[in-house]
Amino acid sequence: MKRKFSILPLALMAILFFLMNWYVLSGFETYTHHPLLSLGFWLLVALTTLSLIAAIRRINSHGMGNFFKVATHAFLILLTSELIFTIALLAGDIPRLFTGQPRNRYWVEFSTLLFILTILIFIYGMVRGKYAYRVIKHTLFFDDLPENFEGFTITQISDVHAGSFNNPKAIKRGIELINAQKSDLFVFTGDLVNNKASEIVPWMPDFSRIKAPYGQFSVLGNHDYGDYVKWESEENKRANLQQLKTYHAEMGYRLLLDEHVEIYKNGQKIILAGVENWGLGFGERGDLQKALRNVSPSDFKILLSHDPSHWEAQIKQNPSKIQLTLAGHTHGMQFGIEAFGIKWSPVKYRYAHWAGVKSENGRYLNINRGFGFLGFSGRIGIWPEVTVIELRKTV
């Protein structure tokens, strides 16, 4: 049965979009009523909007190529800048409804400044922000950490999304930053590519340079399975996934597929387990019980699981205590504020805990903000992250 499509929501959004643009133009016309201003403004809005519509309609035939990226990013920047301008201008206009005073030009200038700053921030995020790597360090304390692992360090990255990269020098700088941490163990928590295994090929020499004394380990993320692109056949899709697994090995990463390894240090051990992607709404493939098969409940365990919803659903209450889970997936939505004691991103409305360390039921979860980027070709306020975790024994 063919699904019925309601045009009403689309019509309402179009009306709201038109009204917002009309209001923005009225603000700019405070400076001048020259007819070219109105003409140029509406031409820009029409061109940006029509380009977006054309880009969306071409996805099936042309994919998300350069035209799609330019069109979507131009519309996103315009829409966000206009929203900021509208909110600021309204704050100045609402009092006029009660006082009857004319529009304050200084308030229009303030709103215009915010409009310009928003555009500049987006440009920075797309040019520099997406490669502005940060090292974030956490020291975590455990009652049951084996004594010989006191001070053991782990470097974690996640969500590489190699198909989005376009700056080899920046990637090399990020790899150097990872190696500079000189951690005992390196882990990667999924989404090596956007869709296809071939995306990582140009960057394999760089990621192959990541080395740690106790090894390099990885898991798969939801994008690694090729679920978001059309394949000629299921056989091709399976072959792509197998090729991606081969690339992990060629880069020197031990890919953990619902399994675990024992890591020994001076006769004592910890368990490092990894599951295939398990995420609410993103494919529940992973088998935690299989990954922990033949593991004692008393063993100290670290789990690599791409999607943090897995921790909420199965891990934090698991009968076999998993002391530390390392995840990614959220990207911090690549947009937000983490400054002056404020930590906010729109992704919080999907994941209550979306970045950094969380502790509950005597177990830790760390969510890495991601090394790469996807969709929006930039980062604003939520910078790409290299996590370093130090394990300490509670005194």
Short mmCIF file of C-alpha atoms in Angstrom, two decimals:
data_model
loop_
_atom_site.label_atom_id
_atom_site.label_comp_id
_atom_site.label_asym_id
_atom_site.label_seq_id
_atom_site.Cartn_x
_atom_site.Cartn_y
_atom_site.Cartn_z
CA MET A 1 0.00 0.00 0.00
CA LYS A 2 1.42 3.34 -1.00
CA ARG A 3 2.03 5.68 1.90
CA LYS A 4 0.02 8.90 1.75
CA PHE A 5 2.06 12.08 1.81
CA SER A 6 0.69 15.11 3.63
CA ILE A 7 1.65 18.43 2.09
CA LEU A 8 0.42 20.42 5.10
CA PRO A 9 3.60 20.22 7.25
CA LEU A 10 5.70 21.15 4.23
CA ALA A 11 3.42 24.08 3.45
CA LEU A 12 3.60 25.32 7.05
CA MET A 13 7.40 25.16 7.01
CA ALA A 14 7.48 27.06 3.71
CA ILE A 15 5.23 29.78 5.14
CA LEU A 16 7.35 30.10 8.27
CA PHE A 17 10.52 30.23 6.17
CA PHE A 18 9.02 32.98 3.99
CA LEU A 19 7.89 35.00 7.03
CA MET A 20 11.29 34.72 8.65
CA ASN A 21 13.01 35.95 5.48
CA TRP A 22 10.50 38.80 5.14
CA TYR A 23 11.26 39.82 8.73
CA VAL A 24 15.04 39.60 8.19
CA LEU A 25 14.73 41.77 5.09
CA SER A 26 12.71 44.32 7.05
CA GLY A 27 15.63 44.55 9.46
CA PHE A 28 18.16 45.11 6.69
CA GLU A 29 15.88 47.73 5.13
CA THR A 30 16.45 49.83 8.23
CA TYR A 31 19.72 50.79 6.55
CA THR A 32 18.29 51.49 3.10
CA HIS A 33 15.14 50.92 1.01
CA HIS A 34 17.07 50.65 -2.24
CA PRO A 35 15.19 48.20 -4.54
CA LEU A 36 18.42 46.29 -5.28
CA LEU A 37 18.61 45.23 -1.65
CA SER A 38 15.24 43.49 -1.81
CA LEU A 39 15.96 41.99 -5.22
CA GLY A 40 19.39 40.69 -4.22
CA PHE A 41 18.10 39.30 -0.93
CA TRP A 42 15.24 37.32 -2.48
CA LEU A 43 17.49 36.09 -5.30
CA LEU A 44 19.96 34.76 -2.73
CA VAL A 45 17.21 33.03 -0.74
CA ALA A 46 15.65 31.55 -3.90
CA LEU A 47 18.99 30.33 -5.29
CA THR A 48 20.00 28.72 -1.99
CA THR A 49 16.62 27.07 -1.49
CA LEU A 50 16.28 25.78 -5.05
CA SER A 51 19.84 24.43 -4.93
CA LEU A 52 18.97 22.49 -1.78
CA ILE A 53 15.84 21.04 -3.38
CA ALA A 54 17.78 20.07 -6.51
CA ALA A 55 20.54 18.48 -4.45
CA ILE A 56 18.05 16.36 -2.49
CA ARG A 57 16.30 15.24 -5.66
CA ARG A 58 19.65 14.21 -7.20
CA ILE A 59 20.76 12.00 -4.30
CA ASN A 60 19.60 8.74 -5.88
CA SER A 61 21.33 9.45 -9.19
CA HIS A 62 24.37 11.49 -8.12
CA GLY A 63 24.84 10.71 -4.44
CA MET A 64 26.10 13.21 -1.89
CA GLY A 65 28.74 14.76 -4.13
CA ASN A 66 30.23 18.26 -4.16
CA PHE A 67 27.01 19.90 -5.38
CA PHE A 68 25.08 18.33 -2.50
CA LYS A 69 27.67 19.47 0.04
CA VAL A 70 27.76 23.05 -1.28
CA ALA A 71 23.97 23.33 -1.48
CA THR A 72 23.27 21.88 1.96
CA HIS A 73 26.01 23.86 3.68
CA ALA A 74 24.98 27.13 2.03
CA PHE A 75 21.38 26.61 3.12
CA LEU A 76 22.42 25.61 6.65
CA ILE A 77 24.58 28.72 7.06
CA LEU A 78 21.88 31.01 5.68
CA LEU A 79 19.13 29.46 7.80
CA THR A 80 21.13 29.53 11.04
CA SER A 81 22.35 33.09 10.49
CA GLU A 82 18.81 34.26 9.79
CA LEU A 83 17.47 32.51 12.87
CA ILE A 84 20.07 34.24 15.07
CA PHE A 85 19.27 37.58 13.42
CA THR A 86 15.52 37.01 13.87
CA ILE A 87 15.79 36.13 17.56
CA ALA A 88 18.01 39.14 18.27
CA LEU A 89 15.83 41.55 16.29
CA LEU A 90 12.66 40.26 17.96
CA ALA A 91 14.19 40.95 21.36
CA GLY A 92 14.46 44.58 20.32
CA ASP A 93 11.15 44.80 18.47
CA ILE A 94 8.82 43.26 21.04
CA PRO A 95 9.07 46.26 23.44
CA ARG A 96 8.01 48.51 20.53
CA LEU A 97 4.61 46.83 20.57
CA PHE A 98 3.98 48.50 23.94
CA THR A 99 5.86 51.76 23.54
CA GLY A 100 5.09 52.58 19.90
CA GLN A 101 8.68 53.73 19.39
CA PRO A 102 10.38 53.34 16.00
CA ARG A 103 12.83 50.48 15.46
CA ASN A 104 16.14 51.08 17.22
CA ARG A 105 18.91 51.24 14.62
CA TYR A 106 21.53 50.26 17.18
CA TRP A 107 19.60 47.06 17.91
CA VAL A 108 19.50 46.31 14.18
CA GLU A 109 23.25 46.83 14.03
CA PHE A 110 23.69 44.45 16.97
CA SER A 111 21.53 41.84 15.22
CA THR A 112 23.52 42.32 12.01
CA LEU A 113 26.75 41.81 13.93
CA LEU A 114 25.42 38.48 15.26
CA PHE A 115 24.37 37.54 11.71
CA ILE A 116 27.89 38.17 10.39
CA LEU A 117 29.55 36.45 13.37
CA THR A 118 27.40 33.36 12.81
CA ILE A 119 28.56 33.14 9.20
CA LEU A 120 32.21 33.60 10.24
CA ILE A 121 31.89 30.91 12.93
CA PHE A 122 30.52 28.47 10.38
CA ILE A 123 33.36 29.26 8.00
CA TYR A 124 35.90 28.68 10.77
CA GLY A 125 34.22 25.40 11.69
CA MET A 126 34.41 24.18 8.09
CA VAL A 127 37.96 25.35 7.41
CA ARG A 128 39.75 24.89 10.74
CA GLY A 129 37.39 23.58 13.40
CA LYS A 130 36.95 20.12 11.91
CA TYR A 131 40.69 19.50 12.26
CA ALA A 132 41.20 21.33 15.59
CA TYR A 133 42.19 18.18 17.49
CA ARG A 134 42.04 18.26 21.28
CA VAL A 135 43.56 15.84 23.78
CA ILE A 136 41.16 15.19 26.66
CA LYS A 137 42.55 13.26 29.62
CA HIS A 138 40.66 11.36 32.30
CA THR A 139 42.01 9.61 35.38
CA LEU A 140 39.63 6.89 36.56
CA PHE A 141 39.85 5.03 39.91
CA PHE A 142 38.83 1.41 40.47
CA ASP A 143 38.73 -0.72 43.59
CA ASP A 144 39.35 -3.90 41.63
CA LEU A 145 42.06 -2.80 39.19
CA PRO A 146 44.94 -5.33 39.18
CA GLU A 147 47.90 -3.72 40.94
CA ASN A 148 50.26 -4.14 38.02
CA PHE A 149 47.95 -2.02 35.84
CA GLU A 150 48.26 1.00 38.11
CA GLY A 151 48.88 3.98 35.81
CA PHE A 152 48.05 2.01 32.64
CA THR A 153 47.03 4.42 29.86
CA ILE A 154 44.65 4.03 26.94
CA THR A 155 44.32 6.33 23.95
CA GLN A 156 40.91 6.22 22.31
CA ILE A 157 39.65 7.74 19.08
CA SER A 158 36.32 7.13 17.39
CA ASP A 159 34.30 7.98 14.29
CA VAL A 160 37.07 8.60 11.78
CA HIS A 161 34.67 8.79 8.80
CA ALA A 162 37.58 8.74 6.37
CA GLY A 163 35.36 9.47 3.37
CA SER A 164 34.92 13.03 4.63
CA PHE A 165 38.62 13.92 4.89
CA ASN A 166 40.17 16.45 2.50
CA ASN A 167 43.31 17.70 4.27
CA PRO A 168 46.26 15.26 4.38
CA LYS A 169 48.46 17.61 6.44
CA ALA A 170 45.78 17.95 9.10
CA ILE A 171 45.30 14.18 9.31
CA LYS A 172 49.05 13.66 9.73
CA ARG A 173 49.00 16.22 12.53
CA GLY A 174 46.17 14.33 14.22
CA ILE A 175 48.06 11.02 13.96
CA GLU A 176 51.19 12.62 15.42
CA LEU A 177 49.10 13.89 18.32
CA ILE A 178 47.82 10.36 18.98
CA ASN A 179 51.30 8.86 18.99
CA ALA A 180 52.63 11.71 21.12
CA GLN A 181 50.47 10.48 24.02
CA LYS A 182 52.67 7.36 24.25
CA SER A 183 49.84 5.36 25.78
CA ASP A 184 50.12 1.69 26.66
CA LEU A 185 47.10 0.73 24.56
CA PHE A 186 45.32 2.22 21.54
CA VAL A 187 41.64 1.62 20.77
CA PHE A 188 39.34 2.75 17.99
CA THR A 189 35.60 2.59 18.66
CA GLY A 190 34.01 2.39 15.23
CA ASP A 191 32.90 4.19 12.06
CA LEU A 192 36.14 4.03 10.11
CA VAL A 193 34.29 5.03 6.92
CA ASN A 194 31.06 6.72 5.87
CA ASN A 195 29.82 3.94 3.59
CA LYS A 196 32.48 2.09 1.61
CA ALA A 197 35.72 0.38 2.55
CA SER A 198 37.60 2.18 -0.24
CA GLU A 199 37.27 5.47 1.64
CA ILE A 200 40.02 4.52 4.10
CA VAL A 201 42.54 3.45 1.44
CA PRO A 202 44.19 6.89 0.89
CA TRP A 203 44.60 7.30 4.65
CA MET A 204 45.82 3.81 5.56
CA PRO A 205 49.53 4.76 5.60
CA ASP A 206 48.72 7.46 8.17
CA PHE A 207 46.56 5.36 10.48
CA SER A 208 49.00 2.47 10.19
CA ARG A 209 51.56 4.62 11.99
CA ILE A 210 49.56 4.47 15.24
CA LYS A 211 51.36 2.08 17.57
CA ALA A 212 51.09 1.18 21.24
CA PRO A 213 53.14 -1.30 23.33
CA TYR A 214 50.12 -3.43 24.23
CA GLY A 215 48.55 -3.26 20.79
CA GLN A 216 45.95 -1.52 18.65
CA PHE A 217 42.35 -2.74 18.83
CA SER A 218 39.14 -1.72 17.09
CA VAL A 219 35.43 -2.39 16.64
CA LEU A 220 32.89 -1.61 13.94
CA GLY A 221 30.37 1.25 13.98
CA ASN A 222 26.99 1.54 12.30
CA HIS A 223 28.42 3.22 9.17
CA ASP A 224 30.98 0.47 8.60
CA TYR A 225 28.34 -2.04 7.50
CA GLY A 226 27.39 -0.09 4.36
CA ASP A 227 23.76 0.25 5.40
CA TYR A 228 23.40 3.83 4.13
CA VAL A 229 24.29 3.37 0.48
CA LYS A 230 22.65 1.44 -2.33
CA TRP A 231 24.48 -1.72 -3.44
CA GLU A 232 24.10 -3.68 -6.66
CA SER A 233 23.64 -6.83 -4.62
CA GLU A 234 23.87 -8.17 -1.09
CA GLU A 235 26.99 -10.04 -2.18
CA ASN A 236 28.70 -6.73 -2.99
CA LYS A 237 27.68 -5.33 0.37
CA ARG A 238 29.12 -8.34 2.19
CA ALA A 239 32.31 -8.14 0.14
CA ASN A 240 32.69 -4.48 1.10
CA LEU A 241 32.41 -5.32 4.79
CA GLN A 242 34.92 -8.13 4.46
CA GLN A 243 37.32 -5.77 2.68
CA LEU A 244 36.95 -3.25 5.50
CA LYS A 245 37.82 -5.93 8.04
CA THR A 246 40.91 -6.75 5.99
CA TYR A 247 41.93 -3.09 6.03
CA HIS A 248 41.73 -3.05 9.84
CA ALA A 249 44.20 -5.93 9.91
CA GLU A 250 46.48 -4.30 7.32
CA MET A 251 46.66 -1.16 9.45
CA GLY A 252 47.70 -3.25 12.42
CA TYR A 253 44.37 -3.13 14.29
CA ARG A 254 42.97 -6.25 15.92
CA LEU A 255 39.26 -6.04 15.13
CA LEU A 256 37.16 -7.42 17.97
CA LEU A 257 33.94 -8.98 16.69
CA ASP A 258 31.95 -10.15 19.72
CA GLU A 259 35.12 -11.46 21.29
CA HIS A 260 37.77 -10.58 23.85
CA VAL A 261 41.49 -10.73 24.40
CA GLU A 262 43.53 -10.99 27.58
CA ILE A 263 46.12 -8.29 28.16
CA TYR A 264 48.90 -9.27 30.54
CA LYS A 265 51.26 -7.06 32.48
CA ASN A 266 53.77 -8.61 34.87
CA GLY A 267 51.67 -11.72 35.36
CA GLN A 268 48.32 -9.99 35.89
CA LYS A 269 45.64 -9.49 33.29
CA ILE A 270 42.70 -7.37 32.24
CA ILE A 271 40.06 -8.29 29.66
CA LEU A 272 39.56 -6.16 26.56
CA ALA A 273 36.32 -7.06 24.80
CA GLY A 274 34.68 -5.66 21.69
CA VAL A 275 31.23 -6.07 20.17
CA GLU A 276 29.79 -5.46 16.76
CA ASN A 277 27.63 -2.37 16.57
CA TRP A 278 24.68 -2.41 18.96
CA GLY A 279 22.61 0.75 19.00
CA LEU A 280 18.95 1.58 19.41
CA GLY A 281 17.77 2.53 15.94
CA PHE A 282 21.16 1.78 14.38
CA GLY A 283 21.28 -2.02 14.26
CA GLU A 284 21.49 -4.31 17.28
CA ARG A 285 24.14 -6.67 15.93
CA GLY A 286 26.49 -7.06 18.86
CA ASP A 287 26.39 -10.07 21.17
CA LEU A 288 27.73 -9.05 24.57
CA GLN A 289 27.39 -12.48 26.12
CA LYS A 290 29.39 -14.02 23.29
CA ALA A 291 32.09 -11.38 23.72
CA LEU A 292 32.37 -12.27 27.43
CA ARG A 293 32.22 -16.03 26.98
CA ASN A 294 34.61 -17.82 29.38
CA VAL A 295 35.37 -14.54 31.17
CA SER A 296 35.18 -14.65 34.95
CA PRO A 297 32.81 -12.15 36.62
CA SER A 298 35.75 -11.15 38.83
CA ASP A 299 38.00 -10.18 35.89
CA PHE A 300 38.64 -6.50 35.28
CA LYS A 301 36.95 -5.74 31.96
CA ILE A 302 37.11 -2.96 29.37
CA LEU A 303 34.54 -3.04 26.59
CA LEU A 304 34.63 -1.35 23.19
CA SER A 305 31.08 -0.67 21.97
CA HIS A 306 30.44 2.01 19.36
CA ASP A 307 26.98 3.22 20.40
CA PRO A 308 26.47 4.47 23.99
CA SER A 309 22.83 3.35 24.00
CA HIS A 310 24.27 -0.17 24.38
CA TRP A 311 25.67 0.83 27.77
CA GLU A 312 22.29 2.07 28.92
CA ALA A 313 20.43 -0.99 27.63
CA GLN A 314 22.71 -3.91 28.50
CA ILE A 315 26.05 -3.01 30.03
CA LYS A 316 25.56 -0.94 33.17
CA GLN A 317 23.34 -3.62 34.74
CA ASN A 318 25.10 -6.67 33.30
CA PRO A 319 25.60 -9.43 35.92
CA SER A 320 29.25 -9.67 34.87
CA LYS A 321 30.62 -6.28 35.90
CA ILE A 322 32.20 -4.31 33.05
CA GLN A 323 34.29 -1.68 34.76
CA LEU A 324 34.88 0.58 31.75
CA THR A 325 33.07 0.98 28.43
CA LEU A 326 34.49 3.10 25.61
CA ALA A 327 32.07 4.41 22.97
CA GLY A 328 31.64 7.11 20.34
CA HIS A 329 28.89 7.60 17.76
CA THR A 330 27.37 10.91 18.92
CA HIS A 331 30.06 13.27 17.51
CA GLY A 332 28.63 15.75 20.01
CA MET A 333 26.62 16.53 16.86
CA GLN A 334 29.74 18.54 15.82
CA PHE A 335 27.96 21.61 17.16
CA GLY A 336 27.53 22.98 20.64
CA ILE A 337 29.07 24.86 23.54
CA GLU A 338 31.64 23.54 25.99
CA ALA A 339 32.97 26.62 27.75
CA PHE A 340 32.50 28.69 30.91
CA GLY A 341 30.94 25.73 32.69
CA ILE A 342 28.37 25.25 29.92
CA LYS A 343 28.09 21.88 28.20
CA TRP A 344 25.35 21.79 25.58
CA SER A 345 24.71 20.27 22.18
CA PRO A 346 21.45 19.51 20.34
CA VAL A 347 22.43 15.83 20.51
CA LYS A 348 21.50 15.88 24.22
CA TYR A 349 17.87 15.51 23.15
CA ARG A 350 18.76 12.10 21.71
CA TYR A 351 21.44 11.03 24.19
CA ALA A 352 21.23 12.44 27.72
CA HIS A 353 24.94 11.72 28.16
CA TRP A 354 26.67 12.44 24.88
CA ALA A 355 30.37 13.13 25.59
CA GLY A 356 32.96 12.48 28.26
CA VAL A 357 32.86 10.25 31.32
CA LYS A 358 29.80 9.03 33.16
CA SER A 359 29.73 6.77 36.21
CA GLU A 360 26.80 4.68 37.38
CA ASN A 361 26.41 1.45 39.31
CA GLY A 362 30.16 1.38 39.92
CA ARG A 363 30.90 1.36 36.17
CA TYR A 364 32.31 3.98 33.84
CA LEU A 365 31.31 5.01 30.33
CA ASN A 366 33.41 7.33 28.19
CA ILE A 367 31.99 8.77 24.97
CA ASN A 368 34.59 10.13 22.56
CA ARG A 369 33.49 13.17 20.53
CA GLY A 370 34.94 11.72 17.34
CA PHE A 371 38.09 12.18 15.30
CA GLY A 372 36.34 12.96 12.00
CA PHE A 373 33.10 14.50 10.81
CA LEU A 374 30.04 13.54 8.81
CA GLY A 375 27.16 15.39 7.20
CA PHE A 376 28.15 18.90 8.23
CA SER A 377 31.71 19.31 6.96
CA GLY A 378 32.88 21.10 10.04
CA ARG A 379 32.82 21.38 13.81
CA ILE A 380 31.70 24.30 15.93
CA GLY A 381 32.35 24.23 19.65
CA ILE A 382 32.63 20.42 19.75
CA TRP A 383 36.16 19.77 18.57
CA PRO A 384 37.64 16.47 17.31
CA GLU A 385 38.94 14.47 20.23
CA VAL A 386 41.82 12.24 21.21
CA THR A 387 41.00 10.70 24.60
CA VAL A 388 43.64 9.53 27.04
CA ILE A 389 42.41 7.48 30.01
CA GLU A 390 44.67 6.59 32.92
CA LEU A 391 43.64 3.64 35.10
CA ARG A 392 44.35 4.05 38.80
CA LYS A 393 43.67 1.86 41.79
CA THR A 394 41.62 3.37 44.57
CA VAL A 395 43.79 3.84 47.64
#
